[in-house]
XYZ file of C-alpha atoms in Angstrom:
780
model
C 0.210 -0.247 -0.072
C 1.509 3.321 -1.004
C 2.031 5.678 1.793
C 0.415 9.182 1.900
C 2.286 11.937 3.302
C 1.049 13.689 6.118
C 1.295 17.105 4.131
C -0.727 15.465 1.001
C -3.314 13.998 3.857
C -4.529 17.148 5.267
C -4.969 18.995 1.365
C -7.435 15.905 0.678
C -9.002 16.624 3.924
C -9.531 20.282 2.865
C -10.706 19.067 -0.652
C -13.143 16.697 1.483
C -14.064 19.426 3.556
C -14.540 21.928 1.138
C -16.919 19.446 -1.617
C -18.868 19.214 1.934
C -19.530 22.079 2.217
C -20.390 23.179 -1.381
C -22.995 19.995 -1.219
C -24.025 21.262 1.593
C -24.606 24.997 0.738
C -23.114 25.783 3.890
C -20.477 28.848 4.036
C -17.705 28.902 5.978
C -17.060 31.102 8.901
C -14.626 32.941 10.074
C -14.147 34.698 13.723
C -13.122 38.125 14.236
C -11.781 38.587 17.618
C -12.499 41.903 19.289
C -12.620 42.353 23.103
C -15.760 40.541 23.390
C -14.437 37.863 21.105
C -17.914 37.342 19.534
C -18.539 38.536 16.029
C -18.942 35.876 13.315
C -18.349 36.636 9.412
C -19.464 34.403 7.368
C -18.445 34.655 3.566
C -20.936 34.292 0.506
C -18.848 33.517 -2.962
C -21.286 35.333 -4.686
C -22.705 37.637 -2.290
C -22.070 39.446 0.521
C -20.180 38.885 3.435
C -22.534 38.252 6.961
C -21.838 39.625 9.992
C -23.628 38.746 13.192
C -22.833 38.251 17.445
C -23.000 35.295 18.944
C -24.986 37.257 21.644
C -27.538 37.650 19.487
C -29.076 34.091 18.929
C -29.561 34.847 14.999
C -28.524 31.739 12.976
C -27.410 31.472 9.568
C -29.895 29.785 7.050
C -28.213 28.367 3.944
C -29.822 28.235 0.275
C -28.559 27.401 -2.325
C -25.235 27.393 -1.392
C -25.837 30.852 -0.860
C -26.152 32.342 3.486
C -28.724 34.520 5.301
C -29.047 35.677 8.348
C -32.332 34.453 10.295
C -32.818 37.895 11.808
C -36.027 36.802 13.417
C -35.532 33.627 14.251
C -38.073 32.117 12.519
C -35.857 28.944 10.871
C -37.016 31.004 7.065
C -35.736 33.575 5.153
C -37.825 36.078 4.800
C -38.108 38.941 1.624
C -36.486 41.546 4.199
C -33.538 38.711 4.713
C -32.921 37.903 1.254
C -30.099 40.521 -0.005
C -29.998 39.147 -3.663
C -33.695 41.137 -3.752
C -34.568 44.777 -4.531
C -33.647 47.025 -1.235
C -37.640 48.700 -1.879
C -38.960 44.734 -1.742
C -37.194 43.866 1.508
C -38.387 47.506 2.653
C -41.805 47.020 2.280
C -41.538 43.380 3.238
C -39.815 44.593 6.713
C -42.599 47.517 7.249
C -45.693 45.627 6.878
C -44.637 42.874 9.543
C -43.830 45.526 12.185
C -45.659 46.355 15.053
C -46.393 49.915 15.532
C -44.539 50.466 18.426
C -41.843 49.387 16.417
C -42.208 51.768 13.522
C -42.594 54.445 16.223
C -39.410 53.389 17.656
C -37.639 53.899 13.772
C -39.183 57.185 13.771
C -37.323 58.539 16.711
C -33.981 59.810 16.640
C -31.829 59.547 20.261
C -30.746 62.785 21.839
C -27.372 63.468 21.499
C -25.016 60.420 23.218
C -21.349 60.111 23.924
C -19.017 57.877 24.217
C -18.320 56.668 26.838
C -21.560 58.070 28.515
C -20.411 61.687 30.238
C -20.895 62.154 33.985
C -23.012 65.203 34.431
C -24.597 67.869 32.129
C -26.557 67.651 28.836
C -25.259 64.160 27.322
C -24.680 62.680 30.853
C -25.405 58.538 31.838
C -25.162 56.340 33.913
C -24.359 52.427 34.358
C -26.212 49.956 36.970
C -27.530 53.075 38.370
C -24.286 54.537 39.136
C -22.493 58.026 37.144
C -20.937 56.446 34.203
C -17.574 57.632 34.713
C -17.427 56.388 38.075
C -19.524 53.299 37.944
C -16.547 51.034 36.921
C -17.830 50.545 33.190
C -15.936 50.094 30.285
C -15.403 53.142 27.837
C -17.263 50.876 25.084
C -20.132 49.710 27.317
C -23.699 51.292 26.678
C -25.486 52.940 29.166
C -28.228 52.909 31.100
C -30.582 55.575 29.211
C -29.124 53.891 25.799
C -29.631 50.716 26.547
C -33.569 51.690 27.626
C -33.977 53.587 24.654
C -33.106 50.835 22.179
C -35.107 48.536 24.069
C -38.170 49.943 25.132
C -38.615 52.431 23.264
C -37.115 50.655 19.829
C -34.972 53.451 19.034
C -32.533 52.635 16.047
C -31.101 55.871 14.864
C -28.432 57.193 17.783
C -26.623 60.753 17.191
C -23.213 60.419 18.484
C -21.147 63.121 19.327
C -17.824 62.899 21.392
C -15.518 59.682 21.162
C -12.757 58.712 23.262
C -10.800 57.059 20.638
C -12.005 55.030 17.200
C -11.134 51.737 19.097
C -13.539 52.503 21.200
C -16.484 54.058 19.318
C -16.005 50.684 17.211
C -16.502 48.347 20.155
C -19.456 50.779 21.738
C -20.892 50.055 17.842
C -20.745 46.194 18.527
C -22.034 45.830 21.648
C -24.797 47.700 20.444
C -25.244 46.250 17.185
C -25.328 42.943 19.054
C -28.384 44.251 21.738
C -30.299 45.365 18.802
C -29.764 42.309 16.792
C -31.310 40.436 19.113
C -34.408 41.770 19.818
C -37.449 41.426 17.680
C -36.677 41.893 13.482
C -33.224 42.448 14.254
C -33.112 45.855 12.853
C -29.602 47.216 13.511
C -28.627 50.482 14.740
C -28.311 53.874 11.939
C -26.363 55.468 13.865
C -25.171 59.365 12.927
C -23.034 62.152 13.357
C -23.262 65.954 12.823
C -19.691 67.574 11.252
C -16.427 66.274 13.249
C -13.840 67.093 11.033
C -12.631 70.274 12.198
C -9.787 71.603 12.834
C -8.430 71.809 16.225
C -5.776 74.878 15.611
C -2.989 74.571 17.835
C -2.731 70.769 16.523
C 0.934 70.477 14.703
C 0.598 68.764 10.927
C 3.492 66.374 10.375
C 3.772 64.495 6.930
C 3.251 61.039 7.633
C 1.685 60.950 11.064
C -2.059 60.155 11.774
C -4.232 61.622 14.256
C -7.378 61.247 16.115
C -9.281 62.011 12.537
C -8.494 64.031 9.356
C -9.029 67.990 10.018
C -10.509 69.987 7.222
C -11.649 73.227 6.762
C -15.197 74.820 7.820
C -17.488 74.999 5.283
C -16.524 78.390 4.463
C -12.949 77.237 4.227
C -14.334 74.988 1.112
C -16.404 77.308 -0.523
C -13.132 79.896 -0.550
C -11.560 77.371 -2.454
C -14.320 77.435 -5.354
C -13.603 73.911 -6.231
C -16.528 71.293 -5.761
C -14.080 68.496 -6.181
C -11.846 69.213 -2.944
C -15.205 68.859 -1.099
C -16.297 65.546 -2.669
C -12.704 64.385 -1.573
C -13.626 65.123 1.566
C -16.967 63.557 1.579
C -15.368 60.302 0.333
C -12.545 59.936 2.608
C -14.898 61.585 5.895
C -17.288 58.636 5.218
C -14.671 55.895 5.244
C -13.785 57.418 8.965
C -17.628 57.461 9.500
C -17.925 53.943 8.828
C -15.000 53.483 10.393
C -16.768 54.498 13.914
C -19.590 52.797 13.217
C -21.607 55.937 11.760
C -24.045 55.520 8.736
C -25.980 59.000 8.180
C -24.382 62.655 8.217
C -26.532 65.085 9.329
C -25.102 67.404 6.771
C -24.724 69.564 4.754
C -25.505 72.392 5.479
C -26.347 73.980 1.973
C -28.951 77.162 3.259
C -27.719 80.282 1.428
C -25.593 82.435 3.452
C -27.995 86.136 2.006
C -27.632 87.240 5.517
C -24.464 88.502 6.838
C -25.522 88.540 10.466
C -26.104 85.168 10.811
C -24.545 83.246 13.375
C -24.874 79.567 11.141
C -23.003 81.580 8.196
C -19.878 79.242 8.860
C -21.619 76.360 8.207
C -22.955 77.209 4.991
C -21.218 76.974 1.256
C -21.400 81.083 1.509
C -23.994 83.492 -0.269
C -23.348 82.399 -3.937
C -26.554 80.502 -4.973
C -24.399 78.555 -8.231
C -21.221 77.592 -5.727
C -23.706 76.649 -3.100
C -24.878 74.171 -5.413
C -22.341 72.257 -6.594
C -20.658 72.474 -3.286
C -23.608 70.744 -1.802
C -23.547 68.325 -4.571
C -19.682 67.231 -4.536
C -20.016 66.893 -0.765
C -23.070 64.200 -0.867
C -21.804 62.415 -3.815
C -18.403 62.442 -1.532
C -20.280 60.648 1.171
C -22.556 58.275 -0.857
C -21.085 56.741 -2.753
C -19.212 53.153 -2.245
C -15.927 52.269 -4.694
C -14.537 49.186 -5.402
C -15.356 46.214 -3.095
C -17.375 48.659 -0.875
C -20.029 49.205 -3.402
C -22.988 46.797 -3.374
C -25.529 48.072 -5.807
C -26.232 51.911 -7.337
C -23.227 53.124 -5.578
C -24.328 52.292 -2.376
C -22.204 50.030 -0.167
C -20.028 49.850 3.347
C -18.737 53.013 2.000
C -21.435 55.122 1.658
C -22.683 57.355 4.458
C -26.489 58.889 3.916
C -25.899 62.400 3.813
C -28.707 64.526 5.552
C -28.943 68.210 3.477
C -29.991 70.372 5.134
C -31.944 73.399 6.263
C -35.351 73.259 3.740
C -36.338 75.361 2.468
C -33.318 77.580 2.908
C -32.738 78.750 6.942
C -30.366 82.145 6.349
C -33.450 84.622 6.269
C -33.790 84.903 9.842
C -34.761 89.169 10.499
C -32.680 91.405 11.606
C -29.521 88.293 11.174
C -31.182 86.257 14.171
C -31.287 82.653 14.580
C -34.180 80.441 15.077
C -32.449 78.223 17.764
C -33.972 80.601 20.171
C -37.831 82.340 20.361
C -36.258 85.620 19.729
C -35.216 84.397 16.248
C -38.348 82.320 14.889
C -38.652 84.527 11.761
C -37.272 83.834 8.406
C -38.396 86.798 6.297
C -38.388 87.598 2.473
C -38.548 91.024 1.802
C -37.083 90.817 -1.592
C -39.549 88.079 -2.482
C -36.401 86.068 -3.083
C -38.165 83.045 -1.160
C -37.420 80.023 -4.137
C -33.546 81.112 -5.004
C -32.852 79.544 -1.396
C -34.521 76.155 -2.969
C -31.648 75.854 -5.155
C -28.591 73.989 -3.731
C -31.051 71.310 -2.465
C -33.538 70.982 -5.978
C -29.794 71.410 -8.250
C -27.099 69.970 -6.116
C -28.635 67.564 -3.222
C -31.688 65.949 -5.637
C -29.431 66.219 -8.884
C -25.743 64.203 -8.078
C -23.118 63.346 -10.551
C -23.065 60.148 -9.090
C -24.761 57.206 -8.897
C -26.886 57.155 -6.037
C -28.902 59.963 -8.019
C -30.612 62.154 -4.605
C -29.321 62.658 -1.347
C -30.369 60.162 1.243
C -32.280 62.696 3.797
C -33.557 65.996 4.345
C -34.033 68.280 7.214
C -36.073 71.746 7.224
C -35.123 74.186 9.415
C -36.842 75.678 12.738
C -37.934 78.934 11.154
C -41.110 80.358 10.646
C -41.357 80.887 6.526
C -43.025 84.191 7.426
C -46.130 84.961 4.714
C -44.955 81.994 1.963
C -47.269 79.234 2.759
C -49.828 80.662 0.096
C -51.978 77.241 0.233
C -52.875 77.333 3.874
C -51.913 80.328 4.874
C -49.838 79.193 8.177
C -46.979 80.673 9.903
C -45.768 77.571 11.937
C -42.363 76.043 11.774
C -41.303 74.981 8.371
C -41.163 70.988 10.322
C -44.950 71.333 10.926
C -46.240 73.208 7.830
C -48.152 70.892 5.267
C -47.419 73.390 2.275
C -43.431 73.310 2.960
C -43.340 69.718 3.048
C -46.137 68.039 1.298
C -46.459 70.700 -1.413
C -43.168 71.647 -2.104
C -40.455 69.438 -0.960
C -43.003 66.008 -1.448
C -44.952 66.963 -4.809
C -43.297 69.570 -6.346
C -39.910 68.829 -6.492
C -40.615 64.820 -6.206
C -38.371 63.795 -3.046
C -39.320 60.849 -1.716
C -36.353 60.196 1.182
C -36.854 60.248 4.922
C -37.508 64.141 6.230
C -36.186 63.878 9.782
C -37.454 67.330 12.258
C -34.430 69.495 13.654
C -33.784 68.762 17.007
C -36.774 68.946 19.712
C -39.034 70.889 17.306
C -42.005 68.528 19.600
C -40.944 70.013 23.394
C -42.427 73.093 25.163
C -40.911 76.386 24.928
C -39.589 77.526 28.188
C -37.586 80.590 27.589
C -37.377 82.780 24.543
C -33.625 83.286 25.189
C -32.358 79.850 25.508
C -30.670 77.408 23.893
C -31.661 74.374 25.376
C -35.594 74.667 25.123
C -38.249 73.149 23.231
C -38.555 74.900 19.747
C -42.515 74.869 18.615
C -42.820 77.867 16.983
C -46.001 78.103 15.543
C -47.780 75.325 17.464
C -47.676 76.146 21.169
C -51.056 76.040 21.929
C -50.658 71.966 21.016
C -50.117 69.449 22.993
C -47.096 67.303 22.381
C -49.267 64.559 21.030
C -50.389 66.879 18.642
C -48.019 68.550 17.694
C -46.235 64.943 16.569
C -49.567 63.791 15.081
C -49.144 67.805 12.624
C -45.290 67.077 12.036
C -46.508 63.152 10.428
C -49.588 64.806 8.598
C -47.016 67.338 6.479
C -45.179 64.612 5.792
C -42.448 64.173 7.751
C -40.689 60.369 8.852
C -38.643 61.234 11.714
C -38.274 63.151 14.986
C -34.855 64.464 15.764
C -34.027 64.428 19.824
C -36.872 62.343 20.747
C -36.317 58.912 22.662
C -39.685 58.535 23.753
C -41.929 56.620 21.514
C -45.434 57.439 23.656
C -46.439 60.889 22.031
C -45.494 58.850 18.323
C -47.760 56.103 19.696
C -50.657 58.720 20.465
C -50.349 60.170 17.376
C -50.951 57.284 15.545
C -54.146 57.015 17.859
C -55.215 60.523 17.186
C -55.197 59.520 13.099
C -56.944 56.319 13.746
C -59.651 58.516 15.095
C -59.773 60.666 11.929
C -58.728 59.082 8.876
C -59.106 55.248 10.065
C -56.915 52.129 10.996
C -56.338 51.519 7.269
C -54.576 54.926 6.113
C -52.772 55.769 9.669
C -51.162 52.425 9.270
C -50.005 53.080 5.107
C -49.213 56.414 6.572
C -46.922 54.698 9.336
C -45.414 52.314 7.181
C -44.415 54.775 4.422
C -42.310 56.213 6.461
C -41.060 52.981 7.845
C -40.107 51.750 4.120
C -38.167 55.361 3.696
C -36.484 54.651 6.884
C -35.495 51.623 6.060
C -34.265 52.080 3.080
C -30.896 54.088 4.327
C -30.408 51.101 6.449
C -30.295 48.395 4.014
C -28.084 50.503 1.091
C -25.296 51.043 3.058
C -25.561 47.255 4.312
C -26.267 47.583 7.441
C -28.751 44.106 7.628
C -25.735 42.059 6.303
C -22.845 43.245 8.445
C -23.312 46.296 11.009
C -19.978 45.049 13.156
C -16.671 46.473 12.966
C -12.988 45.346 12.774
C -11.415 47.420 15.669
C -7.478 47.516 14.411
C -8.995 48.473 10.878
C -11.344 51.140 12.829
C -7.836 52.581 14.270
C -6.210 52.321 11.231
C -8.734 54.517 9.200
C -9.896 56.675 11.028
C -7.182 59.604 11.170
C -4.990 58.180 8.696
C -1.380 59.487 7.539
C -2.985 59.836 3.934
C -6.261 61.263 5.293
C -4.390 63.758 7.280
C -2.328 64.942 4.618
C -5.619 65.481 2.251
C -7.172 67.287 5.061
C -3.972 69.868 5.551
C -3.797 70.398 2.057
C -7.460 71.372 1.399
C -7.283 73.473 4.485
C -3.789 75.323 2.603
C -6.316 75.865 -0.039
C -9.102 77.912 1.922
C -6.548 80.974 2.998
C -7.958 83.828 1.602
C -5.230 86.655 1.061
C -7.228 90.170 1.275
C -4.005 92.804 0.972
C -0.394 92.293 0.471
C 0.265 95.625 0.066
C 3.935 96.139 -0.755
C 4.441 92.659 -1.522
C 5.212 92.331 2.029
C 4.064 88.525 1.802
C 5.472 86.012 1.821
C 7.980 86.495 5.076
C 11.155 85.113 5.440
C 11.596 82.704 7.797
C 13.543 83.337 10.954
C 13.009 86.566 11.679
C 11.458 88.588 14.692
C 8.291 88.818 15.511
C 6.115 90.247 17.952
C 2.792 88.285 18.793
C -0.026 90.808 20.808
C -1.830 88.500 23.577
C -6.061 88.212 23.113
C -8.223 88.700 25.832
C -11.235 86.432 25.752
C -14.177 87.590 28.154
C -15.953 85.457 30.202
C -19.486 83.885 28.687
C -21.084 81.378 28.073
C -20.725 78.503 25.145
C -23.499 77.028 23.096
C -25.068 74.657 25.655
C -25.058 77.647 28.266
C -21.989 76.257 29.977
C -19.770 78.936 31.391
C -16.543 79.963 30.108
C -13.401 81.421 32.137
C -12.119 84.864 30.803
C -8.121 84.121 29.385
C -5.476 86.395 28.290
C -2.974 84.435 26.450
C -1.347 83.831 22.790
C -4.121 83.447 19.651
C -1.893 80.712 18.387
C 0.435 78.368 19.069
C 3.380 79.491 20.329
C 5.248 76.872 20.367
C 5.087 76.453 16.635
C 5.515 79.985 15.581
C 8.994 79.277 17.260
C 9.553 76.795 14.601
C 8.965 79.865 12.102
C 10.491 83.011 13.346
C 12.072 84.273 17.020
C 9.268 85.597 19.234
C 9.475 88.963 21.021
C 7.492 90.518 23.402
C 9.241 93.924 22.590
C 7.740 95.524 19.460
C 10.887 97.569 19.421
C 13.008 94.628 18.554
C 10.448 92.791 16.029
C 11.079 92.982 12.244
C 7.101 92.656 12.056
C 3.963 91.976 13.757
C 1.777 89.136 13.291
C -2.363 90.133 14.913
C -4.189 86.909 15.039
C -8.087 87.882 15.579
C -11.445 86.680 15.034
C -14.093 88.789 12.978
C -16.736 90.302 15.551
C -18.721 88.336 17.440
C -22.131 89.033 18.720
C -24.771 88.805 21.172
C -27.271 87.051 18.604
C -29.778 90.338 18.563
C -31.360 89.931 21.435
C -30.358 90.970 25.774
C -32.520 90.332 28.584
C -30.893 93.465 30.390
C -32.401 95.621 27.392
C -35.955 93.749 29.122
C -34.987 94.501 32.275
C -34.095 97.995 31.681
C -37.695 98.379 30.279
C -36.971 97.689 26.468
C -38.297 94.784 23.528
C -34.905 93.091 24.284
C -34.225 93.605 20.534
C -30.817 94.770 19.708
C -28.970 95.279 16.515
C -26.625 92.013 15.606
C -23.059 94.058 14.922
C -20.527 92.769 12.105
C -18.124 95.708 13.563
C -16.194 95.550 16.775
C -16.779 98.808 18.360
C -19.939 100.527 18.852
C -22.968 100.203 16.364
C -26.436 102.098 16.417
C -28.921 100.834 14.291
C -30.399 103.941 13.148
C -31.007 103.110 9.705
C -33.029 99.903 11.171
C -36.651 99.259 10.796
C -39.084 101.056 12.566
C -41.618 97.946 12.695
C -40.209 94.293 11.840
C -42.038 92.670 9.859
C -42.559 89.666 11.683
C -43.285 89.169 15.455
C -44.773 87.298 18.362
C -44.452 84.657 20.635
C -45.867 83.171 23.609
C -43.415 85.136 26.558
C -44.030 88.288 24.694
C -47.469 91.076 24.824
C -46.253 92.688 21.745
C -45.007 92.016 18.145
C -42.638 94.650 17.125
C -39.426 93.579 17.363
C -37.264 96.921 15.618
C -34.058 97.601 17.510
C -33.997 100.675 15.690
C -32.119 103.138 17.567
C -30.210 100.980 19.787
C -26.469 100.458 20.341
C -24.313 97.005 20.418
C -21.020 96.340 19.554
C -19.121 92.849 19.936
C -17.961 90.661 22.589
C -14.769 90.468 21.360
C -13.911 94.566 20.482
C -11.019 93.944 22.115
C -9.485 92.276 18.791
C -9.334 95.780 17.375
C -7.260 97.058 20.093
C -4.853 94.306 19.290
C -4.607 95.647 15.551
C -4.647 99.647 16.101
C -2.635 98.955 19.297
C 0.117 97.000 17.098
C 0.075 99.582 14.756
C 1.176 102.110 16.622
C 3.674 100.040 18.800
C 5.664 99.004 15.546
C 5.960 102.777 14.251
C 5.693 102.264 11.090
C 7.166 98.492 10.540
C 4.487 95.750 8.969
C 1.804 94.438 10.503
C 0.163 91.392 8.823
C -3.764 90.547 10.324
C -4.983 86.776 10.624
C -8.211 86.815 10.664
C -10.412 83.388 11.727
C -14.004 84.224 9.965
C -17.219 82.944 11.162
C -18.921 86.138 9.413
C -18.346 88.899 6.857
C -16.996 91.866 8.829
C -16.402 95.606 8.732
C -12.966 96.070 7.167
C -12.864 99.606 7.425
C -11.918 99.804 10.852
C -8.544 98.715 11.000
C -7.664 97.775 7.519
C -5.237 100.942 7.020
C -3.693 99.858 9.980
C -2.649 96.286 8.243
C 0.253 95.754 5.342
C -1.337 92.051 5.158
C -4.366 90.396 5.773
C -5.297 87.123 5.062
C -8.672 85.333 6.384
C -9.465 81.882 6.909
C -12.613 79.527 7.929
C -11.103 77.225 10.651
C -7.540 76.094 9.729
C -4.661 75.020 12.017
C -2.222 77.484 12.712
C 0.697 75.915 10.906
C -1.238 76.299 7.395
C -1.237 80.071 8.377
C 2.174 80.012 9.100
C 2.923 78.092 5.970
C 0.640 80.534 4.010
C 2.560 83.870 5.467
C 6.009 81.955 4.669
C 5.321 81.275 1.369
C 5.615 77.276 1.614
C 2.068 77.642 0.064
C 0.621 80.262 -2.104
C -2.919 81.534 -1.159
C -5.342 80.545 -4.048
C -8.796 81.114 -2.236
C -11.893 83.032 -2.639
C -14.426 85.311 -0.479
C -17.273 83.029 -0.544
C -18.877 86.173 1.097
C -19.615 89.837 0.249
C -17.362 92.142 2.934
C -19.892 94.961 3.391
C -18.667 98.487 3.201
C -20.253 99.236 6.723
C -23.258 98.587 8.814
C -25.798 100.930 6.694
C -25.039 98.595 3.800
C -26.002 95.684 6.350
C -29.193 97.242 7.466
C -30.645 98.106 4.109
C -29.928 94.876 2.608
C -32.873 92.393 2.414
C -32.082 89.168 4.303
C -33.329 86.818 1.579
C -31.341 88.395 -1.141
C -27.836 87.619 -1.970
C -24.944 89.585 -2.954
C -27.106 92.633 -2.332
C -24.483 94.998 -0.052
C -21.832 97.743 -0.753
C -18.548 96.113 -0.713
C -15.443 97.401 1.458
C -12.636 98.910 -0.648
C -9.655 98.883 0.578
C -6.296 101.687 0.320
C -5.494 100.139 -2.706
C -8.316 100.115 -4.560
C -9.177 96.029 -4.067
C -13.126 95.579 -3.472
C -13.772 92.915 -1.140
C -16.407 91.356 -3.074
C -17.515 87.698 -3.366
C -14.797 85.897 -5.639
C -12.208 88.163 -4.488
C -8.770 86.874 -3.336
C -5.114 87.554 -3.884
C -1.779 85.371 -4.632
C 1.588 86.571 -4.954
C 1.349 88.168 -8.473
C -2.261 90.143 -7.651
C -5.993 89.418 -7.896
C -7.016 86.121 -9.055
C -8.766 86.104 -12.490
C -9.206 82.194 -13.199
C -11.444 80.134 -14.499
C -13.508 79.864 -10.926
C -14.012 83.145 -11.166
C -15.364 83.183 -14.758
C -17.475 80.539 -13.379
C -18.803 81.598 -10.173
C -18.436 85.382 -10.083
C -21.737 86.243 -12.106
């Protein structure tokens, strides 16, 4: 008898096992070790790799050699579990099986969640009944509150804020997905995030080094590049990082036209140019939603895709007097220029007409505002989320959007104060109960409730609908929303495999390649406004004077107290790698002054109310005192449950910027330098009045949120400035008062001492005013 070697015997056994597997239709399981060691992957030869947790009770069913997850544990492959079927078929099948309670949970969107749970404050949590931070829990453990809303209220859409690290976020995701996979139909969680790729100014960029997450310019910075290709590249990279963190929906982009320069959210927009904003919106969404190569499942969607939620329909940048609708004092959007429809442009010509294979944005978020007197059908002045004309008639019917519509956060809660951020924003419907508000929103054509973990008012709204329209009608209405919501989970592959490889997550998020791309984009976002006598670029190793910046005490957007401080406004250790630094202006070759654009009080003051006024103040774009002599005698809109008047005029009142001392940094330094060059760098959030200090600066550069190092590389000629202004800079506050809140590019622009006009599309490079194809296309 011929002897068989051990190696040959092993090969024969492997072939025999393979044949048995093919005959029996079984897939091959591959264990992926994580902290729990329980994630099992099953690879299909001609289909997706399935991922499930041994903790969830899910089993694998094989049919004709292909593997499927038995998510509802009924021993058969239901249509929604069959990855071979069209997504629409799968979503409709699952929606038809779900109870009203389960659909209600699908319609919820959690409040902000931190990983790990915070000990105190707005995003605090507990573990085992103890404060999370002292409970002994792992950073990746679910808090008591998270377990409750996932299990009791059937929440499947979770908003993630801070994460300790990519590894912790990935393990938290796996824990979350294992829990929901064990429940009911095994519907996965669709986690989301607000934009999280902003810069940490003081961070140093080192080529070849990674970071916590790639850092990019802010939205205005992307707009300043006038290059939609850059924002598309960002979207693709950000989507890969999001998916590695367990995030499959982006609550972005913000495409409101910044037609009022005073609005506090201008910095989150792509500027005031309609065509530029439209192209930027399209590039951003194409980048986020499109999967490439082996990550694609079908039609551009796949494991590299992140659903984009474009906001804020029908445009939120027209608050009267520049005030913002997060507050009762800013809830009215006005249209003195009769320009309501132009604000649709980035949505209907950008987000709804993508260049990529996904074709249309996944979701839309309306803004808080009451679009005053724009409802020509029902004549209602209610928040956009409640307005059937705004959602059903315009968005759904006229513009054919059949994706998810999700409210902005806390629109169904009670208003408790007119000037607080953390209050309900039920503008125009204060007389309705919480459940009635949910019902009105559903009937307006909305699918989902931002910031609501509680299913009870949604179920109560269902019962109201049954009483008014009958069970069949209301069941169909709920299933309609369920299908829209489920499709976004199917498209991104969450039903097949929502789990993460922790090592891969750590290697993906903040990879050197992604950090490099973000830094290069930052360099392309810096605008040079002035370069008198070609003082820039600066020679390295010269001696520079940098004045310190005073920051007064205040409160952040969540209401937390911030302390006053006086410190360098730039990473001084980083500056020392470029220059010698002195505190004596007499020793300096030139001065570098780092300031921020004027910061306002938001247009309202409780102190004014205490003094007998109506509370309303001008929003100023200059540092020094401004008296609004040219403001409206009577406001266009007004009225609130906390006010017994409707005239919100601030005519004749005076205000000044919170950071008014920034002006003194420039003027004081100019005096101290005694004719030697003064270079000013402005971190810009809103347009500003440059006449206060422009003549005291030899050179001015503007950024919209970049690392200090990028500014230093521009100043020293390592990179050449190439960006353009995405906004007009007003000549004075008089032109700001005269412009219409709803009309773009309608201000008299500032002209500097060398004759350059700070208009939309203006910028300098080393050779002078930039006049390239970008300017020709967008500056019309």
